[in-house]
Short mmCIF file of C-alpha atoms and ligand atoms in Angstrom, two decimals:
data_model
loop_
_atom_site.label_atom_id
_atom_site.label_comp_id
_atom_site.label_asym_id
_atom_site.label_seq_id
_atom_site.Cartn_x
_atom_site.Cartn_y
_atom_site.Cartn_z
CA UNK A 1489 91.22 109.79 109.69
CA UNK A 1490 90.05 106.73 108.34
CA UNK A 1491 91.49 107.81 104.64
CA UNK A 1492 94.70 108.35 106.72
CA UNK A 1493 94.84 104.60 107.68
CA UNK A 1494 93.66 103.29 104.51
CA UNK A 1495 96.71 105.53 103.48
CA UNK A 1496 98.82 104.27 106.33
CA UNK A 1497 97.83 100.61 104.89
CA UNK A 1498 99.73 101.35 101.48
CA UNK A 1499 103.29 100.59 103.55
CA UNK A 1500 102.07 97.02 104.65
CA UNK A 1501 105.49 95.03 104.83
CA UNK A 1502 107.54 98.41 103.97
CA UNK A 1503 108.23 100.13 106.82
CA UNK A 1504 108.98 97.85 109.58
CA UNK A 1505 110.94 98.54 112.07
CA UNK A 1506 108.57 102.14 111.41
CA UNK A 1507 104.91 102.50 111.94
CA UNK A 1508 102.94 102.84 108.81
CA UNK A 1509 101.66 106.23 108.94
CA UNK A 1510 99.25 107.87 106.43
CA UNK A 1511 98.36 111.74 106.66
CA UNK A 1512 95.49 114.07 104.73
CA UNK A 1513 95.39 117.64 104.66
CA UNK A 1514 92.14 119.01 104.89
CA UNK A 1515 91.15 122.91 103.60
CA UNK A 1516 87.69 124.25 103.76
CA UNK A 1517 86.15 120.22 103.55
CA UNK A 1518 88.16 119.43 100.63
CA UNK A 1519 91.33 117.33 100.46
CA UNK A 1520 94.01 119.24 98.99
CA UNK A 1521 97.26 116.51 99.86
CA UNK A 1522 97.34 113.24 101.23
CA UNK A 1523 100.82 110.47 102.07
CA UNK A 1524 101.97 108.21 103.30
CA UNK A 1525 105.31 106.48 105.07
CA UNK A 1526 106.54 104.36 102.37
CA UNK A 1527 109.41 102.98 103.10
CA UNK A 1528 112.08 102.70 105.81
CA UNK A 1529 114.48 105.78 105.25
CA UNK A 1530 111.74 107.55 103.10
CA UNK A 1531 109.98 110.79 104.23
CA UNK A 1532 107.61 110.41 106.82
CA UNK A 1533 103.91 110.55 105.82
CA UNK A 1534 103.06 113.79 107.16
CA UNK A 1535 105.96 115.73 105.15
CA UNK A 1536 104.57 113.65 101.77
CA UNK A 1537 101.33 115.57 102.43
CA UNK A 1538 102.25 118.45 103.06
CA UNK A 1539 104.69 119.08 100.17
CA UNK A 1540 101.76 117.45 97.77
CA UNK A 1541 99.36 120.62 99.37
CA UNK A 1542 101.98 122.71 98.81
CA UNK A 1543 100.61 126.57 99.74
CA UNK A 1544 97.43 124.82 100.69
CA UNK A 1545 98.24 123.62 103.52
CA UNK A 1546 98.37 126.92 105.58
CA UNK A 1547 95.47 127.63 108.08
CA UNK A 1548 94.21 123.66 106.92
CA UNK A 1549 93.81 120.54 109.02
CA UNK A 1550 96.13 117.53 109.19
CA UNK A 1551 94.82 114.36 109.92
CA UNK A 1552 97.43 111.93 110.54
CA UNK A 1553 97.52 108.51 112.19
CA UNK A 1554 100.12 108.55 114.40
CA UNK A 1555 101.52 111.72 116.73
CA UNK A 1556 104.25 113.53 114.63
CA UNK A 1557 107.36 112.74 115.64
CA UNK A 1558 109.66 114.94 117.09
CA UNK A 1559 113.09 114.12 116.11
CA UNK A 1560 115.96 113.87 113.88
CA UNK A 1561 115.92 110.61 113.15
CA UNK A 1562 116.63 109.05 109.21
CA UNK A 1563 114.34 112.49 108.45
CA UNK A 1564 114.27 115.66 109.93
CA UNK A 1565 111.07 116.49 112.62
CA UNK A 1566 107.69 116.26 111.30
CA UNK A 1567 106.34 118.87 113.81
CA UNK A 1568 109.18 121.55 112.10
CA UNK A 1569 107.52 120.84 108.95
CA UNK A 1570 103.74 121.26 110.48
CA UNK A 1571 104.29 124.30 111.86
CA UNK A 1572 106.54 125.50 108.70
CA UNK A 1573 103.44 124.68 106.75
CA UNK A 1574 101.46 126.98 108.73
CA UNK A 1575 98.63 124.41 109.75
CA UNK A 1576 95.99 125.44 111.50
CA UNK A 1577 95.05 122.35 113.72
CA UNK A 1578 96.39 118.32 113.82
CA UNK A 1579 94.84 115.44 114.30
CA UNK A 1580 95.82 112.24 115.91
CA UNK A 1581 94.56 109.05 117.03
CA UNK A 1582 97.42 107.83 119.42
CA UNK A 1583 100.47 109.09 120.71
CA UNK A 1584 103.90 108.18 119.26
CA UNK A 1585 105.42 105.51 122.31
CA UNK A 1586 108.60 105.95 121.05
CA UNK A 1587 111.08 107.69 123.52
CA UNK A 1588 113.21 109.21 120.73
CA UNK A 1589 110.36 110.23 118.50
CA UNK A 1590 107.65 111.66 121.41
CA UNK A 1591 106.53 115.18 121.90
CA UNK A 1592 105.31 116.28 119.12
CA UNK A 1593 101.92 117.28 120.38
CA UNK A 1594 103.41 119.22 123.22
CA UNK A 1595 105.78 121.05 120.47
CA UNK A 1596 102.87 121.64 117.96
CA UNK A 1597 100.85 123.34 120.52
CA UNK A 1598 103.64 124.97 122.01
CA UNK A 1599 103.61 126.30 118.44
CA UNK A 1600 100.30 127.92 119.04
CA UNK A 1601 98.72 124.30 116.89
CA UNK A 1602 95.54 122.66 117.90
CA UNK A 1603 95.80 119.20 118.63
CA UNK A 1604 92.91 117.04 118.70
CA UNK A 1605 93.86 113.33 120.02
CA UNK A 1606 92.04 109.91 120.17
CA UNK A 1607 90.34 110.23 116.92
CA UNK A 1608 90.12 106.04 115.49
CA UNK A 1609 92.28 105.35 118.14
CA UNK A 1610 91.50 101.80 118.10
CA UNK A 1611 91.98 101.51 114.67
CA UNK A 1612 94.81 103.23 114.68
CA UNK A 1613 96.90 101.05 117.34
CA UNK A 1614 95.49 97.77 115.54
CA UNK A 1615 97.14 98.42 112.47
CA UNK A 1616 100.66 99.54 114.57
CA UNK A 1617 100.16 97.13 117.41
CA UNK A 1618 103.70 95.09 116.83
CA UNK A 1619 104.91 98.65 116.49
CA UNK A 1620 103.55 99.56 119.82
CA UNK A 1621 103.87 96.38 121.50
CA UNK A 1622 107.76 96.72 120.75
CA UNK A 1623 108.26 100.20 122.52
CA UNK A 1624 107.14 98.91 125.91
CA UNK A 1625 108.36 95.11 125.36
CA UNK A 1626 112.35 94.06 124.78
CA UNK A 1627 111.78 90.54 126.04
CA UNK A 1628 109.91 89.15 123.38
CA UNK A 1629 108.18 90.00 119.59
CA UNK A 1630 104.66 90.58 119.36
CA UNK A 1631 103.22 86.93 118.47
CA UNK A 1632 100.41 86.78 115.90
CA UNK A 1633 99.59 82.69 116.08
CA UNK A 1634 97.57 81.92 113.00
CA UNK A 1635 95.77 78.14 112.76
CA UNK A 1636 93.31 77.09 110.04
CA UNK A 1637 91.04 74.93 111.52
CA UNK A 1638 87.95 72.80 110.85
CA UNK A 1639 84.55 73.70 112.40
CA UNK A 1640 85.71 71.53 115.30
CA UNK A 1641 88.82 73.13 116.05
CA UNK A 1642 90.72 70.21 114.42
CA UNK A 1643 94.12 70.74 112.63
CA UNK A 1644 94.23 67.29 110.97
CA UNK A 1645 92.00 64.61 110.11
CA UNK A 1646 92.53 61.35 112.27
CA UNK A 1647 94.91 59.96 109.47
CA UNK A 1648 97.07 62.84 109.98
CA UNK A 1649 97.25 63.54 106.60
CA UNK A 1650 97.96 66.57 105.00
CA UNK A 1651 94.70 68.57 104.44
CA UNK A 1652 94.31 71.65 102.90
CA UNK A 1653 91.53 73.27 105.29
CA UNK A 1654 90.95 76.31 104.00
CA UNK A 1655 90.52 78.20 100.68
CA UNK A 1656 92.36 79.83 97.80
CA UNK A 1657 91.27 83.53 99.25
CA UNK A 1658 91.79 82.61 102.73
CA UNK A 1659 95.79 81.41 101.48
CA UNK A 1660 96.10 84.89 99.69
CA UNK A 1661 95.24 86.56 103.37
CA UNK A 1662 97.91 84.40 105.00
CA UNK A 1663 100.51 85.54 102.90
CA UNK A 1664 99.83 89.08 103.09
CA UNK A 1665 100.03 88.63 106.78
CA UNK A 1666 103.28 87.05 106.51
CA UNK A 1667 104.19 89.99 104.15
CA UNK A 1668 103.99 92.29 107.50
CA UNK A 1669 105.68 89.84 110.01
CA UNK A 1670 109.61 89.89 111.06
CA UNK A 1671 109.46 86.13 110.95
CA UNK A 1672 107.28 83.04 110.63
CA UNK A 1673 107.72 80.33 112.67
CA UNK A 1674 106.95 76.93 112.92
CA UNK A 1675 107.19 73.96 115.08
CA UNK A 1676 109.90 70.92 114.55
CA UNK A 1677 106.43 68.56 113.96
CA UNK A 1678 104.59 70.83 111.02
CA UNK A 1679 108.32 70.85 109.36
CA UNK A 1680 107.93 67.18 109.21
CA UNK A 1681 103.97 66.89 108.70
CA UNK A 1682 103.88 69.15 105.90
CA UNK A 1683 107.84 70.60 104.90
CA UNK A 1684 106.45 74.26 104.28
CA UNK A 1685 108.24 76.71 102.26
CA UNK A 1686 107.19 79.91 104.84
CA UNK A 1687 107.87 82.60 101.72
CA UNK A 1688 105.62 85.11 100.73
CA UNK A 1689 104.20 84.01 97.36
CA UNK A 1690 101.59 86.14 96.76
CA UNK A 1691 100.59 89.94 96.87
CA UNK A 1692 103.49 92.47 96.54
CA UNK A 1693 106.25 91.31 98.55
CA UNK A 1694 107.57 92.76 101.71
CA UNK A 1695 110.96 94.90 102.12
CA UNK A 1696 112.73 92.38 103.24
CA UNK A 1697 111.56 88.68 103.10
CA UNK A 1698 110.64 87.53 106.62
CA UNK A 1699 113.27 85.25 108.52
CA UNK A 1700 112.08 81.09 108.68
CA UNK A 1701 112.08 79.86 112.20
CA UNK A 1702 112.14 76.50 113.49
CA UNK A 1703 111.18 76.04 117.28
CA UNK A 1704 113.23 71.96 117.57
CA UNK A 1705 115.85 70.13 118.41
CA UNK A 1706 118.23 71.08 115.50
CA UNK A 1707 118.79 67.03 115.45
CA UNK A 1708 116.11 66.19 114.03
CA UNK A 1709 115.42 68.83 111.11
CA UNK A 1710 115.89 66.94 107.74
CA UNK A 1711 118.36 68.22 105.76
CA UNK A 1712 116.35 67.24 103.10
CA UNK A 1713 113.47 69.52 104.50
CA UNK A 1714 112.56 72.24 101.73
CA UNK A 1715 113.52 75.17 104.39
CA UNK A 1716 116.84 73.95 104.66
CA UNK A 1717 117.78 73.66 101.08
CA UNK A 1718 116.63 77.11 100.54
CA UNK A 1719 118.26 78.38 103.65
CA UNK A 1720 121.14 80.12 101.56
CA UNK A 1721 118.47 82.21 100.04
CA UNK A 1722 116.08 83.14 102.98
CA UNK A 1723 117.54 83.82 106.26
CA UNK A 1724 116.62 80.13 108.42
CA UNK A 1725 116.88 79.58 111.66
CA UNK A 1726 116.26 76.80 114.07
CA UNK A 1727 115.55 78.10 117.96
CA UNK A 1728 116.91 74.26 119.59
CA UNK A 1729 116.92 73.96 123.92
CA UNK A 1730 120.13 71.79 123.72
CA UNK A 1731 122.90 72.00 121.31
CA UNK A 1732 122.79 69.49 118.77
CA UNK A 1733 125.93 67.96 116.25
CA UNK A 1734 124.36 68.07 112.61
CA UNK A 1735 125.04 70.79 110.69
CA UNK A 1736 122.41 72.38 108.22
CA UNK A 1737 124.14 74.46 105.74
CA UNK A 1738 123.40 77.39 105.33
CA UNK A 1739 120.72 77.74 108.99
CA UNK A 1740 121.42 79.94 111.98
CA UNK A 1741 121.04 77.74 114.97
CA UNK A 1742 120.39 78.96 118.69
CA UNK A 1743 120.17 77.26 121.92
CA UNK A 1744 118.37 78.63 124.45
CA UNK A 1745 116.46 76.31 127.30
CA UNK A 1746 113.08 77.73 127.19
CA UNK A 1747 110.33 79.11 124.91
CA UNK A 1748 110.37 82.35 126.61
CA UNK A 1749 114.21 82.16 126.64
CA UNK A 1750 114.10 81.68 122.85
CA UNK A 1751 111.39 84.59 121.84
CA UNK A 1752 114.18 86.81 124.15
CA UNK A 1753 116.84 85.51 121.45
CA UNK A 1754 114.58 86.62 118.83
CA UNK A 1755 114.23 90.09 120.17
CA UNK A 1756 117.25 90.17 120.63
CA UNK A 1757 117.74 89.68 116.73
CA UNK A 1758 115.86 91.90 115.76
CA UNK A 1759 112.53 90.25 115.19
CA UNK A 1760 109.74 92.73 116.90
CA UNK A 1761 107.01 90.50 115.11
CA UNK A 1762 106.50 86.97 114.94
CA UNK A 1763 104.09 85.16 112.91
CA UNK A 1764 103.20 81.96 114.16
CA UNK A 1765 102.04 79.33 112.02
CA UNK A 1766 101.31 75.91 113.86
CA UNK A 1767 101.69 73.14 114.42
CA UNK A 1768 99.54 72.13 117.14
CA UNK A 1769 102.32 71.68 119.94
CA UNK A 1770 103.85 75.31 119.55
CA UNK A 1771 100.30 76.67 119.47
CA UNK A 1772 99.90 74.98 122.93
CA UNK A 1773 102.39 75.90 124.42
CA UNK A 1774 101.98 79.33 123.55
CA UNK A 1775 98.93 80.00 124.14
CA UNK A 1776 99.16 78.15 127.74
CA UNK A 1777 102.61 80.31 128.76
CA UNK A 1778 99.87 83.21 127.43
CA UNK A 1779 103.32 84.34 124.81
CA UNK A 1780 100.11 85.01 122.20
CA UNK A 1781 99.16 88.54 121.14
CA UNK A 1782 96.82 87.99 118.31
CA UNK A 1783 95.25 84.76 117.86
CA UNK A 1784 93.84 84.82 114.14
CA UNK A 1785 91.83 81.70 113.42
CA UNK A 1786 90.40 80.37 109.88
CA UNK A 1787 87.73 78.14 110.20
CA UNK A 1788 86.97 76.02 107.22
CA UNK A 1789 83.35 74.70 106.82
CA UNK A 1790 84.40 71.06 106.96
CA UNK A 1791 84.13 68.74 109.90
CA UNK A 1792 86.95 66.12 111.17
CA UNK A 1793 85.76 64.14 113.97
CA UNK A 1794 86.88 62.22 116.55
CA UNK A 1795 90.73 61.21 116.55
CA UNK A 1796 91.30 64.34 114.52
CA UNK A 1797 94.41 66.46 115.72
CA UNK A 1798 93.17 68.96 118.29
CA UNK A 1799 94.26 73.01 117.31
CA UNK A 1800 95.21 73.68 120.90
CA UNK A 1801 97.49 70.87 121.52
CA UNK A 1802 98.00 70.28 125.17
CA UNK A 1803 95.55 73.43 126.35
CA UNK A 1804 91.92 71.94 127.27
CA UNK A 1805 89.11 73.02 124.95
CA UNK A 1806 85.86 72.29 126.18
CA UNK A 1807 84.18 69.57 124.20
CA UNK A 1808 80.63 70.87 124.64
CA UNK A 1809 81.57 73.95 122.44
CA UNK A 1810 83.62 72.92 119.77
CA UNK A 1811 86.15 75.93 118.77
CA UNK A 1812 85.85 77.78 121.93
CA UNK A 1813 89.18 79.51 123.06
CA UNK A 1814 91.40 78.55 125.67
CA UNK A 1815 91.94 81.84 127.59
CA UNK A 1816 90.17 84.73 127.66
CA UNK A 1817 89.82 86.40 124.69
CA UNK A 1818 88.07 89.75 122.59
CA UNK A 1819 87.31 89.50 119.05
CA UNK A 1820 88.94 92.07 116.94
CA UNK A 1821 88.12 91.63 113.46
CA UNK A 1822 85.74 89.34 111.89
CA UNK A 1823 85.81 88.42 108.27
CA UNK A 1824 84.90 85.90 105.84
CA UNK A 1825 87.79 84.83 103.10
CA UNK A 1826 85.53 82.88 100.44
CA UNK A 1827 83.76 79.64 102.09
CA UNK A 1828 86.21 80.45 105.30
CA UNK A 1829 85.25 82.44 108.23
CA UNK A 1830 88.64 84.59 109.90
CA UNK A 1831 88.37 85.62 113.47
CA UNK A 1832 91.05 87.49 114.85
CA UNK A 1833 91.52 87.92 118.82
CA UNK A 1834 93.23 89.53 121.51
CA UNK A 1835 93.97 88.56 124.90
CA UNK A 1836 90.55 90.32 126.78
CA UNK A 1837 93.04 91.41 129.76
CA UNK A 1838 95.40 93.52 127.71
CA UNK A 1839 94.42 96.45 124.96
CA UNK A 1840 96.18 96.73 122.05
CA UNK A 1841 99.10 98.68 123.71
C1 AOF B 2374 105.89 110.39 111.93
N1 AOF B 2374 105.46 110.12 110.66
O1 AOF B 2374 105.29 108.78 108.90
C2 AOF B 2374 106.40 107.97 110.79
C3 AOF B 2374 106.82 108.24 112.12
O2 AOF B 2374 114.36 107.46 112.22
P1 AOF B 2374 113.13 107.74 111.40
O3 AOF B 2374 113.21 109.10 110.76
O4 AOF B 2374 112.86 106.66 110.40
O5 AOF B 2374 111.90 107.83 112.43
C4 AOF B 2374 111.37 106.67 112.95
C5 AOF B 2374 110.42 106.96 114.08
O6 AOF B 2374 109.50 108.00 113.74
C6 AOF B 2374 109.55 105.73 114.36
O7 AOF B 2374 110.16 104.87 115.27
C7 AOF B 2374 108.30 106.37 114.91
O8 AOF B 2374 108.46 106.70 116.26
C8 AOF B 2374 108.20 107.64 114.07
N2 AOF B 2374 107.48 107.32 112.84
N3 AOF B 2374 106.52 109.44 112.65
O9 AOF B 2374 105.70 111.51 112.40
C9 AOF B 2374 105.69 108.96 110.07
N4 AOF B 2374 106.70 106.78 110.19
ZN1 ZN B 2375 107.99 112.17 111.40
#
């Protein structure tokens, strides 16, 4: 199972509004085909497998990592080509949420199939979890906030200049993330702090490159800023409460009169996940209207000290433990990125659903 998900892994940025799903089929201990979903539109992983075992595959396990589905949908049903195959017995970490899709473990073993379930099922739903997350939510993306920060859970030394925190390995991590996100947003403030670019610019690019958002009063974006004057060539929009005159060429603008409000917008559009990228305002305010999914923190080993700009703008942190969370959270993955430490959380109420 866990060559299925390392499998799965090869779709990262691919397959979106899919799951990525990878699939081996197993014959007396010995791998005899393995796939993956590649694409949106392509074959689903478990029919890639199975044509690469060919006659193989009968009386063999599958290991896959997500249920088969059990629909026409761009692709004919998986479990058809499962039981086709003549497999002997499936295996599945999670079941597939989606309405359309369900059922295909009550087909396959209405086929006469073992089905064994739960197998890595945390691992599993971590790598789908925006994919999950969006077949029980419509009123908002899944919202992965991501802040570098010093040791001391600053953003910005006192001067507010612009510091680069973390390191070249740790950058290479952030755009892969972005590589797997609908979107990447920012707030009005880091647009004027720092005028990102928000493209991926390293590791194999995505699909389709991820929509810019600004969360501001249309107003006061600078025309000047570098995600406007690029905003004919990657989608741009700027999420405003009130309506604003200036016009940015080429930038989608909506009005809606909260946060909450404007993530429903974004759902609404399409965007199932939302990479959030600072500044410390937006981070605030989403962590305190608890709109935050996965919280996934660099820390750089460097120090900024008092007057610095505080990561959790507006949400209390307490002083006596420098970096502690606001919330209640579970660690998920832990991992260092050169001199940089990454910590990636969850909200400790909610599983990865
Ligand atoms: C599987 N194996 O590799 C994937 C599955 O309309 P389609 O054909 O693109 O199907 C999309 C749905 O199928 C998707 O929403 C999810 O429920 C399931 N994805 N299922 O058996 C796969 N990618
Ligand atoms: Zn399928």
């Amino acid at each position: 199972m866990r060559r299925a998900l390392r499998l799965a892994r090869r779709g990262w940025g691919w397959t979106a509004p899919n799951p990525m799903v990878g699939a081996v089929v197993v014959q007396g201990g010995e791998v005899v085909g393995e796939g993956w979903h590649a694409e949106l539109g392509g074959p689903h992983a478990e029919v890639v497998a199975l044509t690469a075992a060919g006659d193989r595959a009968r009386g063999a396990d599958l290991y896959v990592s997500l249920e088969p589905c059990n629909h026409h949908g761009r692709t004919p049903p998986c479990t058809e080509a499962v039981i086709a195959a003549g497999v002997r017995r499936v295996i599945i970490p999670v079941r597939d949420p989606n309405p359309v899709a369900q059922g295909g473990v009550d087909r396959l073993r209405a086929a006469g199939i073992a089905v064994t379930e739960g197998v890595e099922a945390e691992a599993a739903a971590e790598l789908n979890a925006p994919f999950l997350f969006a077949q029980h939510h419509a009123d908002r993306p899944f919202v992965t906030l991501k802040l570098a920060v010093s040791m001391d859970a600053m953003l910005a030394p006192r001067d507010r200049s612009r510091l680069q925190l973390t390191g070249p390995e740790a950058m290479r991590e952030v755009h892969r993330m972005r590589a797997n996100a609908d979107a990447i947003a920012v707030g009005l403030g880091t647009v004027l702090a720092d005028d990102p670019t928000l493209t991926v610019r390293s590791g194999r690019r995505p699909r389709q490159a991820p929509t810019r958002i600004v969360f501001g009063e249309a107003d006061r974006v600078p025309r000047s800023a570098a995600l406007v004057k690029t905003a004919r060539r990657v989608p741009t929009w700027v999420m405003s409460r009130g309506p604003g005159e200036t016009e940015l060429p080429g930038v989608r603008r909506f009005t809606a009169p909260t946060l909450e409000a404007q993530l429903a917008v974004l759902r609404h559009e399409g965007i199932r996940h939302l990479l959030v990228e600072g500044g410390a305002g937006l981070a605030g305010e989403l962590l305190t209207a608890g709109l935050v999914d996965r919280l996934v923190i660099f820390r750089a080993p460097v120090l900024l000290g008092a007057g610095a700009l505080a990561a959790f703008g507006g949400v209390e942190l307490d002083a006596t433990a420098p970096g502690e969370l606001p919330g209640r959270w579970q660690v998920v993955t832990e991992r260092a990125f050169g001199h940089d430490q990454m910590t990636v959380y969850a909200p400790a109420a909610s599983s990865a659903r």
